[in-house]
Each structure stands twice: as C-alpha cells, then as structure tokens.
Coordinates of C-alpha atoms in Angstrom, one line a residue:
X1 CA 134.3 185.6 140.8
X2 CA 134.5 187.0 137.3
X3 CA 133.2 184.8 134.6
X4 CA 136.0 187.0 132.1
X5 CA 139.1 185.1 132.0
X6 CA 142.3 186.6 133.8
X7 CA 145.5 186.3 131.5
X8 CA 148.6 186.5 132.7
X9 CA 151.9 187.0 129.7
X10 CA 154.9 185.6 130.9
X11 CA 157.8 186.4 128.2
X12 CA 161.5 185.8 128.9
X13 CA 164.6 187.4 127.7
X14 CA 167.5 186.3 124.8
X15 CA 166.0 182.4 125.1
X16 CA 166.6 180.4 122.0
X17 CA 163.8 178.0 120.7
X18 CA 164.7 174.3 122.2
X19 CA 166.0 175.2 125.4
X20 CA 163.1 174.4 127.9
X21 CA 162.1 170.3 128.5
X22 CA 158.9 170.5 126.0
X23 CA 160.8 172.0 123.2
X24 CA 163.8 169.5 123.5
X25 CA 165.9 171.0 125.8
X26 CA 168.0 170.0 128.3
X27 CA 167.2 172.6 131.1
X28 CA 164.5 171.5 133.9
X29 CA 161.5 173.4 133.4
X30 CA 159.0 170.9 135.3
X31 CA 156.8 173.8 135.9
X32 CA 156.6 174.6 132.0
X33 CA 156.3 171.5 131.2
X34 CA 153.2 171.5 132.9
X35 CA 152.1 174.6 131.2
X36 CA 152.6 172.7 127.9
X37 CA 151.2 169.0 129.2
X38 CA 147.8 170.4 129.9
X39 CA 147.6 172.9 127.3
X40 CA 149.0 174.1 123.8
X41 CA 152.3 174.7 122.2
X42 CA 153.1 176.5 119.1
X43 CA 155.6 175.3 117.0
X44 CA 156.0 178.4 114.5
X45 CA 155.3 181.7 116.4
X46 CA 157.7 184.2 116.1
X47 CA 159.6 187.4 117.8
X48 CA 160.9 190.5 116.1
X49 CA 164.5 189.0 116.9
X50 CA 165.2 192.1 119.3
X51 CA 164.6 192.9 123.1
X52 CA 162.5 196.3 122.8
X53 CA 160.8 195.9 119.8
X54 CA 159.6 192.6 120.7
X55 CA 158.5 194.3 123.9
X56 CA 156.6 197.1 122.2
X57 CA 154.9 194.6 119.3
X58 CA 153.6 192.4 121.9
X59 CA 152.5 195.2 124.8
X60 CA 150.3 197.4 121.2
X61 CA 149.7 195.0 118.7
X62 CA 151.5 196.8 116.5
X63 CA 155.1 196.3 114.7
X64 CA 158.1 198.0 116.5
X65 CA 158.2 201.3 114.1
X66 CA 154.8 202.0 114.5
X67 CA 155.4 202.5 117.6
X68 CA 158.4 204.2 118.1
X69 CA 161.3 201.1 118.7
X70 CA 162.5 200.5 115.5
X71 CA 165.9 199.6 116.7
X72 CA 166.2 199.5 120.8
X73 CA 166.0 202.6 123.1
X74 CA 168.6 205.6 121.9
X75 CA 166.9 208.7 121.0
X76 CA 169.1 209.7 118.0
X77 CA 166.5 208.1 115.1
X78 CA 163.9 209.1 113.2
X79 CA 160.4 208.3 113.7
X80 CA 159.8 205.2 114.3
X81 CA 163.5 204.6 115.9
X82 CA 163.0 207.4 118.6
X83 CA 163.3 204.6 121.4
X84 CA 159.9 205.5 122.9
X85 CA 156.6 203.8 122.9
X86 CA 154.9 206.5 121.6
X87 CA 151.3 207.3 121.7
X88 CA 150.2 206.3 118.4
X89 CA 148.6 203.0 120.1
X90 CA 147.2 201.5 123.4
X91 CA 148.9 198.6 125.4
X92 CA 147.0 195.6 126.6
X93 CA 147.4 197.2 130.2
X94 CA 145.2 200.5 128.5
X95 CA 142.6 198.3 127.1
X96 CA 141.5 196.1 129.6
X97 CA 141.9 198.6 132.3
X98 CA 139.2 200.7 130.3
X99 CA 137.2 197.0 130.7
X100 CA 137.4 197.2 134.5
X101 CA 140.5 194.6 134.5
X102 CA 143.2 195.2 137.4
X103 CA 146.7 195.4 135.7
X104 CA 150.0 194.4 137.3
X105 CA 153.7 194.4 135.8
X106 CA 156.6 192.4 137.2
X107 CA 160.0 192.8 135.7
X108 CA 161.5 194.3 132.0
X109 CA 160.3 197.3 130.4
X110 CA 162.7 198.4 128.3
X111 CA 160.8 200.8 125.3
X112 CA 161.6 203.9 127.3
X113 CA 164.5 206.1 126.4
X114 CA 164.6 208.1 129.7
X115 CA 165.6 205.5 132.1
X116 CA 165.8 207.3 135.3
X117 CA 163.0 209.7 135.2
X118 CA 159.6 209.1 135.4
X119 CA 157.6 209.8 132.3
X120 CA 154.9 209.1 129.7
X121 CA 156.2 206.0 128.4
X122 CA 156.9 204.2 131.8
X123 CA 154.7 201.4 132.8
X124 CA 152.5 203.4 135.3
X125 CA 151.9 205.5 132.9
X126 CA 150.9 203.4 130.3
X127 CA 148.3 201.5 131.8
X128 CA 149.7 199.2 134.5
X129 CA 148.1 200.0 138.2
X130 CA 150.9 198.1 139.8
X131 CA 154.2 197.9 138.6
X132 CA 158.1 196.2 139.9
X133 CA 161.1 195.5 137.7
X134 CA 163.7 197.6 136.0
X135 CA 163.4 199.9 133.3
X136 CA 166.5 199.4 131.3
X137 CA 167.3 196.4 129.4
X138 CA 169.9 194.6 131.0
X139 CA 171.2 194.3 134.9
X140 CA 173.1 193.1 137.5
X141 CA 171.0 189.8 139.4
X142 CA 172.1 190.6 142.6
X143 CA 171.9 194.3 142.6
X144 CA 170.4 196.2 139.3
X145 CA 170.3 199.3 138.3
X146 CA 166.9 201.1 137.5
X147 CA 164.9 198.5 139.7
X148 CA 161.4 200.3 140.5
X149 CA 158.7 200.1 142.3
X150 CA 155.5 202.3 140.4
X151 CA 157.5 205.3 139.6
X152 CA 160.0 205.3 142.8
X153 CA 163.7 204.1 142.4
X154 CA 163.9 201.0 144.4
X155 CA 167.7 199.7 144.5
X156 CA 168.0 200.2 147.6
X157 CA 166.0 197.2 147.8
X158 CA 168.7 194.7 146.1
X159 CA 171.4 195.8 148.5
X160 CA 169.8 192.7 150.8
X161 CA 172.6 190.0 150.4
X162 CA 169.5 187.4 149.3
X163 CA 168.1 189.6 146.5
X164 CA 168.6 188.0 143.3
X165 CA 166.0 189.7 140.5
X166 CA 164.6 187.1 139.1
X167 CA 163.0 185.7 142.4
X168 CA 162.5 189.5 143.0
X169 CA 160.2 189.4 139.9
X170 CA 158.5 186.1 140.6
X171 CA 157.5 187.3 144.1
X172 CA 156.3 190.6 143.4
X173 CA 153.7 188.6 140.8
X174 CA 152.7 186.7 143.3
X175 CA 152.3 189.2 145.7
X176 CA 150.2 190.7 142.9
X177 CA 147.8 187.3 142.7
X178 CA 147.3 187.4 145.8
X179 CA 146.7 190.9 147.2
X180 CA 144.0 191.2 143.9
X181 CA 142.1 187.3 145.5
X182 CA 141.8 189.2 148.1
X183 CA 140.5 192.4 147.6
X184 CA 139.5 192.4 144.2
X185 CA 137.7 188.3 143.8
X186 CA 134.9 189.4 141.3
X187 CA 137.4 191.3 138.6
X188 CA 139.5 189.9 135.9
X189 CA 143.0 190.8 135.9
X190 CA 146.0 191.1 133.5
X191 CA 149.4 190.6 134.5
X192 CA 152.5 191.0 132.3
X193 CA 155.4 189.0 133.9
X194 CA 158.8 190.0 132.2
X195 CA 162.0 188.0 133.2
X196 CA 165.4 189.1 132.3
X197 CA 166.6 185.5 132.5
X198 CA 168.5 184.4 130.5
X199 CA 169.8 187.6 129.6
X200 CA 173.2 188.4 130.4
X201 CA 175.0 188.7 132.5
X202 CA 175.5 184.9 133.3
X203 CA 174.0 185.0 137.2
X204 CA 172.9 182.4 139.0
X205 CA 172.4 180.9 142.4
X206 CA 175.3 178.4 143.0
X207 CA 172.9 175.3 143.9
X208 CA 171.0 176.1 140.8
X209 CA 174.2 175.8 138.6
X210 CA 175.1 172.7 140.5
X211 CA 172.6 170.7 139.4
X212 CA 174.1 170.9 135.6
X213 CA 177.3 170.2 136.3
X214 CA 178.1 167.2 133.4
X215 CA 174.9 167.6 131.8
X216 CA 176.3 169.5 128.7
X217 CA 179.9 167.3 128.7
X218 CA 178.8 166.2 125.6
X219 CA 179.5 169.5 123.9
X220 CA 177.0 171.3 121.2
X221 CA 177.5 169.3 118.5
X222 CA 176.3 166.5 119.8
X223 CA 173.3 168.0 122.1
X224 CA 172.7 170.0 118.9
X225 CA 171.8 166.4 117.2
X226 CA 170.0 165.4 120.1
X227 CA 167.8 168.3 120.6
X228 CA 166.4 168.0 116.9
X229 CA 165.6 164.7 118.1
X230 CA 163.6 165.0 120.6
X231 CA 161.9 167.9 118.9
X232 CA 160.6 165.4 116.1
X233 CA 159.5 162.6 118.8
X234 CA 157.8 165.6 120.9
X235 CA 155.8 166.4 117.4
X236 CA 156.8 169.8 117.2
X237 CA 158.9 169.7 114.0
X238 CA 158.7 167.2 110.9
X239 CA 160.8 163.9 111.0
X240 CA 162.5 165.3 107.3
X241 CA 163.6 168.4 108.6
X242 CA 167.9 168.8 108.3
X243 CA 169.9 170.3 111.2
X244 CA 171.5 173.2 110.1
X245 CA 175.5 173.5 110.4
X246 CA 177.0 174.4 113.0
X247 CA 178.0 178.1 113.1
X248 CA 181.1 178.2 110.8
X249 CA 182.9 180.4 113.1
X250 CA 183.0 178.1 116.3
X251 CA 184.8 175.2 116.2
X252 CA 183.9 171.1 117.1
X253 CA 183.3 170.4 120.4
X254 CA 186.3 168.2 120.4
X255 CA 188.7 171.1 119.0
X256 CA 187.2 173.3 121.5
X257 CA 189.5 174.9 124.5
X258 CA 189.4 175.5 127.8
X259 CA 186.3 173.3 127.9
X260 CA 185.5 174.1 131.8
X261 CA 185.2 177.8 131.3
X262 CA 182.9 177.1 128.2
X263 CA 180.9 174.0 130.0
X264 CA 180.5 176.4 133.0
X265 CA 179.3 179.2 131.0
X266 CA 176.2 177.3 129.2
X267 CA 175.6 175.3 132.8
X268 CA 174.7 179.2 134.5
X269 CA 172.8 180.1 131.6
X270 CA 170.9 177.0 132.4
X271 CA 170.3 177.7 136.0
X272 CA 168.7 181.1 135.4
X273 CA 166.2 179.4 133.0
X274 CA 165.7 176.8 135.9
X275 CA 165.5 179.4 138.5
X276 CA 162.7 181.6 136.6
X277 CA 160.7 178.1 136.4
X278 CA 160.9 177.7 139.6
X279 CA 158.9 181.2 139.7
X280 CA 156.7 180.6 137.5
X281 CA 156.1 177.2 139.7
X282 CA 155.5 179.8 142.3
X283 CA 153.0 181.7 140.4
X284 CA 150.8 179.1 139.4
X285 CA 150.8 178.0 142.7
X286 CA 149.4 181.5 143.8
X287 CA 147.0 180.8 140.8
X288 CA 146.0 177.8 142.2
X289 CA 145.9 179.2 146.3
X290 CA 143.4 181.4 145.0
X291 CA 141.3 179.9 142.7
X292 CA 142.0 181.7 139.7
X293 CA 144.2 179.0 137.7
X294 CA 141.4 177.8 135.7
X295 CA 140.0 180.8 134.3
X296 CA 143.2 182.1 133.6
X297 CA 144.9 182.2 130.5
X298 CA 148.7 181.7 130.7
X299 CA 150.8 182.8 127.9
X300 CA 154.5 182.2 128.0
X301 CA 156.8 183.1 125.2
X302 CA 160.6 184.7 124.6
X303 CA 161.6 188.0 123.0
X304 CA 164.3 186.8 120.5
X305 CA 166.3 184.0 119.4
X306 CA 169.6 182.7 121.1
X307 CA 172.0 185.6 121.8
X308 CA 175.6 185.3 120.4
X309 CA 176.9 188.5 121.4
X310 CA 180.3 188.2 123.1
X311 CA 181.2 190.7 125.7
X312 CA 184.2 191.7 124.3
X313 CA 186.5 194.3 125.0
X314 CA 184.1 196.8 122.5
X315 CA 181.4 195.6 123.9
X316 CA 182.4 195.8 127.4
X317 CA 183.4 199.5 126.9
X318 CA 180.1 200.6 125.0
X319 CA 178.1 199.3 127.8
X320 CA 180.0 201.2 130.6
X321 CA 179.6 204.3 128.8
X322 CA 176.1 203.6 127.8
X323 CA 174.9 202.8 131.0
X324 CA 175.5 202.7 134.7
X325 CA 177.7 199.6 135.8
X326 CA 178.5 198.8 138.9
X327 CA 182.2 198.6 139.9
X328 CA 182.5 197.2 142.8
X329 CA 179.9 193.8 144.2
X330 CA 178.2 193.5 147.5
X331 CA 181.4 191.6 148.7
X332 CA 183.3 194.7 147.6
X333 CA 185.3 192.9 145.4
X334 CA 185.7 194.5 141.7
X335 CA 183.6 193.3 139.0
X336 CA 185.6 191.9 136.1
X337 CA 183.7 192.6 132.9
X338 CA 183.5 190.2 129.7
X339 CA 184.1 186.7 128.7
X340 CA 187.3 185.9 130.4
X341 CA 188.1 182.1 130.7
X342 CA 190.3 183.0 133.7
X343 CA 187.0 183.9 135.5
X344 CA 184.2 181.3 136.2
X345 CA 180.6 183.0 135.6
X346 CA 178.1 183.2 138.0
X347 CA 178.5 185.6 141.0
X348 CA 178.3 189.1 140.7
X349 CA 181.9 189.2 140.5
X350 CA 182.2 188.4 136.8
X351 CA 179.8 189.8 133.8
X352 CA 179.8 187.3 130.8
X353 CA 177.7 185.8 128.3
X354 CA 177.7 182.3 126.8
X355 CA 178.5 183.1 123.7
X356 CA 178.3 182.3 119.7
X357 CA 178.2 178.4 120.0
X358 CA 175.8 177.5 122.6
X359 CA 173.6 180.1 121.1
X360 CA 174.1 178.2 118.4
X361 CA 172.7 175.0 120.5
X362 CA 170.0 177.3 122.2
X363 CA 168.5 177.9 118.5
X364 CA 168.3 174.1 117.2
X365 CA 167.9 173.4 114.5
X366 CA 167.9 176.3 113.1
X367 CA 170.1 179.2 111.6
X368 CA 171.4 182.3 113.3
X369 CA 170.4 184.4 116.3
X370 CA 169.0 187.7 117.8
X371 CA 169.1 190.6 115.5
X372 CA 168.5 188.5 112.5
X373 CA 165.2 187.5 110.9
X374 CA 166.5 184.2 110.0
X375 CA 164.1 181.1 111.9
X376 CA 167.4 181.4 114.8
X377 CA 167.0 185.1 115.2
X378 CA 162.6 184.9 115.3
X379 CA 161.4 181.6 116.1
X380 CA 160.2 181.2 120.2
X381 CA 158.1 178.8 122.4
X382 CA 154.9 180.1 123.0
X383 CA 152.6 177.8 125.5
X384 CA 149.2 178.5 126.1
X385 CA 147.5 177.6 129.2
X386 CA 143.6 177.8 130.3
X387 CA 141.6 174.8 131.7
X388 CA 138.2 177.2 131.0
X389 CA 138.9 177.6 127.6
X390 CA 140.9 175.2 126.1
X391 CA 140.1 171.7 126.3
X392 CA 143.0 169.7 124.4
X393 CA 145.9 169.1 126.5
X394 CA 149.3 168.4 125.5
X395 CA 148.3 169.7 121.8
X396 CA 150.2 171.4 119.3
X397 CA 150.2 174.3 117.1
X398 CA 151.7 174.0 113.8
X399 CA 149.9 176.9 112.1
X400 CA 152.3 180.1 112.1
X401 CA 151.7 183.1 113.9
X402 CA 153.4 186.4 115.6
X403 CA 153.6 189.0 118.2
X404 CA 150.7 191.3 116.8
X405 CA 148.7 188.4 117.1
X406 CA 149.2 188.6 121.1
X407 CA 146.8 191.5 121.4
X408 CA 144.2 190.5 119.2
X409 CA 144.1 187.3 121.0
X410 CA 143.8 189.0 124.2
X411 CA 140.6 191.1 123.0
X412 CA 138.6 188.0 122.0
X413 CA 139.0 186.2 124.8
X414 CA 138.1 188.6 127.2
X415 CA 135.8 190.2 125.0
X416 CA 137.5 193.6 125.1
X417 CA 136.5 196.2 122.3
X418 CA 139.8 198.0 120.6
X419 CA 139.3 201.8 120.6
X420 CA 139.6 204.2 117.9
X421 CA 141.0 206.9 119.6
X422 CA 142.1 207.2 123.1
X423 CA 142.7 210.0 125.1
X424 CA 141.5 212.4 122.2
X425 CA 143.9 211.1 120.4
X426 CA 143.5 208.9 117.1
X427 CA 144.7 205.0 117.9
X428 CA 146.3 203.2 114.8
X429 CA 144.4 199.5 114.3
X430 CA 146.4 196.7 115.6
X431 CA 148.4 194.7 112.9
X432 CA 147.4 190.8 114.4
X433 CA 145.2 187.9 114.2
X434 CA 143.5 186.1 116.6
X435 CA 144.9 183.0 118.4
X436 CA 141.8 181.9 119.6
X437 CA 140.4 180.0 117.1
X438 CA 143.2 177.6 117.0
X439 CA 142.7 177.0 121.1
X440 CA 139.5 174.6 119.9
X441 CA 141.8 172.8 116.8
X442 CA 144.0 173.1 114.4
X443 CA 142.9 175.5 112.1
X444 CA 145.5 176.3 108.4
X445 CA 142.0 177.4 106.4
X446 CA 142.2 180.7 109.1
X447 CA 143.3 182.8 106.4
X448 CA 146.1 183.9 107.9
X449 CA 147.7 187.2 105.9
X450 CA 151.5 187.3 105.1
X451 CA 154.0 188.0 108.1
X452 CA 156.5 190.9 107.9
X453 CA 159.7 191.6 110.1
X454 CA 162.7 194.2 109.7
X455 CA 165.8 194.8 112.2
X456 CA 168.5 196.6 111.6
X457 CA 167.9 195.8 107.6
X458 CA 167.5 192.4 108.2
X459 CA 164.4 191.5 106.7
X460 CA 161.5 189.2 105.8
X461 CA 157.8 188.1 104.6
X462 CA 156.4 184.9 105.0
X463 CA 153.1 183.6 103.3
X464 CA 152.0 180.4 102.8
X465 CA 155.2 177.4 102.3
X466 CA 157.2 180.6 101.6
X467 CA 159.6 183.0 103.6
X468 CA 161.9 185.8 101.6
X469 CA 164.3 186.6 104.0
X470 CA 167.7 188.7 103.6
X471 CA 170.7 189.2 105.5
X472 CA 171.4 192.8 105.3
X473 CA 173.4 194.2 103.1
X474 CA 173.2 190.7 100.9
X475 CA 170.5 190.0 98.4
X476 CA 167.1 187.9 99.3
X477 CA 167.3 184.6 99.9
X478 CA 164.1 182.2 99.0
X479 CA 163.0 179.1 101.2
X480 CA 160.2 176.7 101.2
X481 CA 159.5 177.0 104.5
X482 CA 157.3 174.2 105.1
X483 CA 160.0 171.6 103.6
X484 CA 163.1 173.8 104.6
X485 CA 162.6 175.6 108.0
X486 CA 166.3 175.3 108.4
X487 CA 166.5 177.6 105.5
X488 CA 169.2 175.4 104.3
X489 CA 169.0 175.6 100.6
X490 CA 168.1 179.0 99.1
X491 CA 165.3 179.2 96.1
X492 CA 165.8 182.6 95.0
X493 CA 167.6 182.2 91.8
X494 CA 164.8 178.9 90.9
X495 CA 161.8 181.6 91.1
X496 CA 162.6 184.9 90.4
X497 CA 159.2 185.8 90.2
X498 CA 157.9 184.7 93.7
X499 CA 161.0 187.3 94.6
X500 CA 159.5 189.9 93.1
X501 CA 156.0 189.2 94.3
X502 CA 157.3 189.0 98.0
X503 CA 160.1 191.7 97.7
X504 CA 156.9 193.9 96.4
X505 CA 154.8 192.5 99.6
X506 CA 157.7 193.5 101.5
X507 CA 157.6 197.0 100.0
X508 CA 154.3 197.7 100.6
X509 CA 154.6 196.7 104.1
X510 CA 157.5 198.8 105.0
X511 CA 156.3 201.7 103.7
X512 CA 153.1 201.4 105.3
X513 CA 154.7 200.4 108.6
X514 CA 157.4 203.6 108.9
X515 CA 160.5 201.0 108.2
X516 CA 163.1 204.0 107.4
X517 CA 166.3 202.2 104.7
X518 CA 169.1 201.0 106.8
X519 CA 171.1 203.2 104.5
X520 CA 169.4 205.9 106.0
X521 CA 169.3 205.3 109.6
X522 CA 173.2 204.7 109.4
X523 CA 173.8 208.0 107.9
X524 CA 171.9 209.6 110.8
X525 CA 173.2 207.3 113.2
X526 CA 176.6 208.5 111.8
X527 CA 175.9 212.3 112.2
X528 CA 174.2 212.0 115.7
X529 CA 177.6 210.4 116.8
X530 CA 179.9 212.2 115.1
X531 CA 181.8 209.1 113.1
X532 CA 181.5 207.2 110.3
X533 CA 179.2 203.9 111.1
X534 CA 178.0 203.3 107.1
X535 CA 179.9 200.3 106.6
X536 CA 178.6 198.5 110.1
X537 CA 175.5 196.3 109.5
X538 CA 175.1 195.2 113.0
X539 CA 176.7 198.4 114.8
X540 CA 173.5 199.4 117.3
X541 CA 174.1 195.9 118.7
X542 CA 177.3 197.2 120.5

C-alpha cells in the first residue's frame, strides 16, 4: 500500500455554518460527527460565498477571476467572468495525477459554460480519470438534468423510480474506493466528492423528512439562540460573542403564518443534509472495508453561506428559460415551480427553497447569506480527518484560513511539486497557505497574509483582528473581528486610517487578481442582454 496519503474533498452545496451536530446544529450528522470527534474542526475558514467560484478556488488554488468564474457560468463577461475554468492554472486532479495518483469525481461541477457538450473545461478533461455527477449547477433529485457519466449523458440513468442523486453520488464514490483497493492497492488516490444537498430544490426521501417532524416547532428565533449556544459549549466560538438580529425582513416566529408550510420546508432541507451523511457514512465505510481510512485525509467543507433566495415568480421564470426544467415528474404529474405554501416540499412534484429566515437560522450567529462577503455569506465548516497524520482528536482550529489554502494543503501532504507551466503553457502560482502546520497545533505565529474576497461588488480583506467589508453599492464597513465576528457594530468612521490601509490592500489585490468594477460588469451585462440592469446589485443571482 502507498505510504502517500489518499485525500478525499467532500464539499456540499448552499449549507450555512451551524447546521451539522458539531457546529451546533440540529440536523443528525452521526457520520460527521465522527469526522470531527477524531479529528479537527475549523472555526474561521471561509467560501467565496458563491457556487462556482467557490468550486473553481478550491479545484486551482487560485481566486474565482483568475480563473475564469468571476460571477457563475454565463458567457457574456469579460475575462475573468467568462464562466469557464480556464487554462491559466492546474486542478488538484492535474497535479497529483502528474504524481501517479488515481483521480475520481462524484457529483457538481459547475465552472463550465457549455453544459451539454463535452469540452476542455469538463472534469475528464481537466484531470479526473473517473468522473459521475451533473454538470450544471442545480437539479432535480429524482431525475436531473446534465447527469454524466466521463463525458456520456447519463439521464437515462435517473428514470429508475429509486434514483435519488445524492445516493447516486455517494455510491458512485464508493464504487470508486472500491474498484481502486482493488486494482490499484499500492497508489494514492484523490477523490473530489461534490454533493448538491442542500441545494434546492427542497427533495428528500419521505422517511428522511419524517424523522424532523417537531424538531424545529420552536421556530428560528428561538433555535437561532440555541444554536449560538451550543456553538460556545462545543468551543468553536467565544462565550462574548452577540447573536446578530434576526433578518429585519422576516418576521418572529410567533407572527409567522402558515407555520406547517414553513416548518415543512426547513424539516426537507434537513433530510437532504441527513441523507448525504448517511453517504458519507457509506464512504468511510468503503474507506474502512479496504483499508485505506487511516492514511486518508478527509476534508469536508460547504461552498457558501445559507441561501435566502426565494423561488419567486422572477426567479421561477429565469430559471426555465435559463435552463432545462422538467415539466412533468416520474408520476407524470406537473411539477409546480416556487415557494407555494399550498404545496408541501419534498417530491419531485414541487420545486421550492426554504427561504430568507431559516437561512437566517442556517448562518448563526452570524449576518447575511450567499452572495455576500459578510461572515453569513463566507464562513463554512471545514473538518479534517486523517488517523496517519493527525494525532489530536476532537481539536479545534481557531486560526483563519480559505479556499486557496485547500490546494496548497493538498501539495504538502502528499508531497506533490506545483508546476510552472503545464502543457506548454505558463501556470499562474497558487494564491494559498498551507493547512498542514496547524494539523500538529494551533499555530497564530504562521504568518498568515491578509484574506481577500469580491462577488458581485460585495467585497472584503481581512488581516489580523480586522475585516473591511462592504455591501455593494454602500460604503466599507470596519469590524474587529476577533471581538465582533457578528459584525454587529461598524468601526469605520472610529479609524479612518485602517480604511484606507485596507481599502488600499484591497486595491492592490483586485487589480492583481483581474476583479473587473461592478460598474463595469453591469454595463456589459446590460448590453449583452439588451436592457438596462445598472441599478440591480444582486441581478446575476436571478
């Protein structure tokens, strides 16, 4: 067997911070919890706040416009924004495959414009021997669209009346662990393991969302309190830290109407979280069948915050035209699209999402959601797993960290050189730090350089205590982010001049990085659509 380590990358889709068991939440993640009782968690690494460019930061170690995903997948951007991962950089998959590793996918891609035809930027092309899942960035559980096996359309395989993606995804990995015991026992492997749960649509397995019936009666205010709680006794966040409000837009739990719809809505959510466990249950049993759990390191960690988009009339309407939506289910009974409390979520006859307020209880304690680069939007789990090479268990993580760091991790550990060029082609140097250091103790002397994020004009740096962070179109906002992670009470005006030091920081970085003015990319958005889109700050999310 190979004395390199194997590391398998779970991530998960549109999963707010505290919604697993060993970050305070209510769902049952057992499996998880495991994860995180015999290894480490972090308690400040961060997303990009965004589905694709998440996807592309963590696959190169670079940030999203380096690599072509600025924004999400539309080609009608600039560079930087085209939607494709381009070839200025390498994914994990094309470095350790040059090292002799094996490289499987299972689920999500999602940084490829072209959805339907095969091409340079699909997985298979970029590095993975093996891969399953769908291409697009969101689908039906029970029968999706763009579901692919290598390079070969594979829906017909979902038109089995059992097939539900997310067990789809878990079985193909562990088809993958064990077909490569077997054939392949003295070569390291790396497997990338992308679930769409929680993503919308809310679709679940009825026993699964039977097991949460009554166990969010108490309604998000409360479990909000209660969450922040059991974040502080679990260590992960400081005993002085505030809860932030709730989202001024949704009302008390006790004002709150039609309370089964809503109750039924966050209780689905839940089950695909618990379903995915189960998976990843699965997995590590594979891991464990074959002898491979020890000397594998096991990464799990979510794209982006809590998702609050509602699927709205707008929405609803965008996403038929975008994309292609079923109309009819299995059953052949019409599927009724967007958040309609006449409908109870969960089979493929309805298409909802849980909305603004349990987003709001997904993301505790903190402020805001995907798309923004407030600690809602960014802020994610990350558990790190690996009996050979990490010898705490149960430990935590408070030093602060990001995607980019992902790849440079990766490298160490398996002793994997970064390449210069690639292909004849020059390779830009990836943007991250190594993890690694802090898997032996707790290391804030690492030196660890300032953090940078952009989406959509949302923006931020964070070094050291602080975090400049802006809410585009408004003006920077200042926190002490070591005293304040809930961002609750704003600086800027108290130190003008750390602004300007970290607003030039931010400049610098931008620049540097290809981060085209959101002025800019809504005046082109504008012409390549033929309407005028200036005044929307969060349009490219519908």
């Amino acid at each position: 067997m190979s004395q390199r380590p194997n590391v398998l990358l779970i991530l998960n889709d549109d999963m707010g911070y505290s919604d697993i068991g060993c970050y305070g939440g209510e769902v049952s993640t057992p499996n998880l919890d495991r994860l995180a009782a015999n290894g480490l968690r972090f308690s400040q690494f961060y997303n990009t706040a965004r589905c694709s460019p998440t996807r592309a930061s963590l696959l190169t170690g670079l940030h999203p416009h380096q690599t072509g995903v600025g924004i999400l997948v539309d080609d009608d951007g600039p560079e930087g924004y085209a939607g494709n991962l381009n070839q200025r950089g390498v994914t994990i998959a094309e470095v350790l495959k040059a090292q002799d590793y094996h490289t499987y996918m299972s689920g999500k891609w999602h940084v490829a414009t072209d959805i339907f035809n095969p091409n340079d930027t699909w997985p298979r092309q970029r590095g993975f021997d093996r891969y399953y899942g769908i291409i697009t960035g969101a689908a039906d559980y029970y029968q999706p669209v763009t579901l692919t096996r290598d390079n070969d359309n594979a829906e017909h395989e979902a038109l089995a009346d059992d097939f539900y993606l997310t067990d789809a995804i878990s079985d193909d990995a562990v088809r993958n662990i064990r077909d490569h015991a077997a054939a392949n026992p003295d070569q390291p492997f790396f497997h990338y393991v992308a679930y769409t749960a929680p993503h919308w649509p809310l679709h679940a397995p009825e026993e699964d969302i039977a097991k949460y019936k009554g166990r969010f009666d108490e309604g998000w205010d409360v479990l909000r309190e209660k969450r922040l709680k059991r974040l502080v006794e679990q260590g992960l966040l400081d005993p002085s830290l505030a809860l932030s409000e709730r989202d001024p837009s949704q009302p008390a739990w006790e004002d709150a109407d039609v309370k089964e719809w809503r109750l039924r809505r966050m209780e689905v959510y839940a089950a695909q979280i618990d379903r995915m466990d189960q998976g990843i249950g699965r997995i590590l049993q594979a891991l464990e069948n074959t002898g491979q759990l020890d000397n594998t390191l096991i990464l799990f960690l979510a794209d982006n915050g809590g998702c609050a988009e509602e699927l709205d009339e707008p929405f609803t309407s965008f996403l038929k035209k975008r994309r292609s939506l079923l109309e009819r289910a299995k059953d052949g009974s019409p599927i009724v699209y967007g958040n309609n409390p006449r409908e109870l979520p969960g089979s493929q006859r309805t298409y909802q999402s849980y909305g603004v307020a349990w987003a709001n209880l997904s993301n505790t304690p903190f402020r805001l959601y995907k798309h923004w680069i407030h600690e809602g939007g960014i802020s994610t789990p990350l558990i790190a797993h690996w009996p050979a090479g990490i010898g705490e268990q149960g430990g935590i993580r408070h030093s602060p960290g990001q995607l980019t760091d992902i790849m440079a991790t990766v490298l160490e550990v398996t002793g994997a050189p970064y390449p210069q060029t690639y292909q004849g082609r020059d390779i830009l140097p990836f943007e991250g730090e190594s993890l690694a250091p802090l898997f032996k103790a707790e290391s804030d002397d690492r030196g660890r350089g300032p953090l940078f994020w952009e989406h959509e004009g949302n923006s931020a740096v964070r070094t050291g205590p602080w975090k400049l962070v802006r809410n585009y179109p408004e003006a920077w906002e200042l926190y002490d982010i070591e005293a304040d992670r809930t961002e609750l009470n704003d600086l800027a005006a108290d130190y003008p001049d750390k602004v300007r030091e970290l607003s030039g920081l931010y400049e610098q970085w931008a620049a540097r990085a290809g981060v085209v003015p959101r002025e800019k990319i809504l005046e082109i958005y504008s012409k390549a659509r033929g309407e005028d889109i200036s005044g929307g700050a969060h349009f490219i999310q519908k």
